[in-house]
Amino acid sequence: MAELPELPEDWDRCLAVVAHPDDIEYGAAAAIARWTAQGKTVTYLLATRGEAGIDSVPPAEAGPMREEEQRAAAREVGVDEVLFLDHPDGVVEYGPALRRDIVRVIRRLRPEVIVTGPFALRMTGGLVNQADHRAVGLAALDAATDAGNRWIFPEAGEPWDGVRYVCVSGSADETHGVDVSGEPLERGIAALEAHAAYLEGLADMPPARPILTQWLGQAGAAIGAEAAVLFEVFDRKPR
């Protein structure tokens, strides 16, 4: 029996804001595959290039490599535009500078939905959340409001107050789900597999197919589907 409502899909533009290459692929990419198949436009915005993410590869080499893997992963789910802010991987700071950078992109692209990662101390499953994830997730939530106020970061473009939902993937407090059964799940798996060099450096991480099939299959029960991506949704314009 379904426990959570499905996320409304009567919108056209989405901006996914995360800290690192691969953050979107641990679940949310399957939902993005569903949305792009519906004709929606999704853009990725990454705070870093993930240059500190592979212990055996120096940052100067890892950054460009992970950027290319992220672009390849985006193509697997129908995303053409991938943007990077070049904040330093591992030490991203929450504050006005990060919020301003995100606001500038929101005002240019005018998304109705923002997808981001968890900003609580713990993620779903009780895992301790990484510092960059917390900083970027909270900044994305705040930037959705900042973008609509012309007196906050006026140098970052004309206001856009059209963000309806901020959808947090990996939250321990899920409120909505997206059915990703079938092709969206397959495309989400392909997107995570595109991070081949990164995954190779994670000795304790299972391959993409079994881990996503298990995680999203278990999540599907919450909305009565074979597979689902679950989000904590902040409705900025309640009806």
Short mmCIF file of C-alpha atoms in Angstrom, two decimals, residues 5 19 30 36 39-40 53 62 68 72 79 94 111 128 136 144 154 157 176 180 189-190 193 220 230-231:
data_model
loop_
_atom_site.label_atom_id
_atom_site.label_comp_id
_atom_site.label_asym_id
_atom_site.label_seq_id
_atom_site.Cartn_x
_atom_site.Cartn_y
_atom_site.Cartn_z
CA PRO A 5 2.15 10.92 -2.54
CA ALA A 19 28.31 19.32 -4.41
CA ALA A 30 16.61 8.00 -12.42
CA THR A 36 13.56 14.46 -19.56
CA GLY A 39 10.13 16.73 -22.41
CA LYS A 40 11.17 18.65 -19.30
CA GLY A 53 37.47 12.52 -4.40
CA ALA A 62 41.00 14.01 -10.93
CA GLU A 68 34.00 14.45 -18.08
CA ALA A 72 28.76 11.53 -19.74
CA VAL A 79 20.67 16.34 -19.63
CA TYR A 94 28.02 27.68 3.32
CA PRO A 111 13.60 26.67 -12.84
CA VAL A 128 26.65 10.69 8.61
CA VAL A 136 25.39 22.93 -0.82
CA ALA A 144 15.43 29.39 -4.05
CA PRO A 154 21.04 42.46 -6.99
CA GLY A 157 20.43 39.24 -12.25
CA HIS A 176 7.10 12.38 -1.87
CA VAL A 180 11.22 5.25 -11.87
CA ILE A 189 22.03 2.84 -13.58
CA ALA A 190 23.84 3.76 -16.81
CA GLU A 193 28.15 3.50 -14.33
CA GLY A 220 9.21 1.87 -4.58
CA LEU A 230 12.08 9.51 -2.70
CA PHE A 231 12.47 13.19 -1.85
#
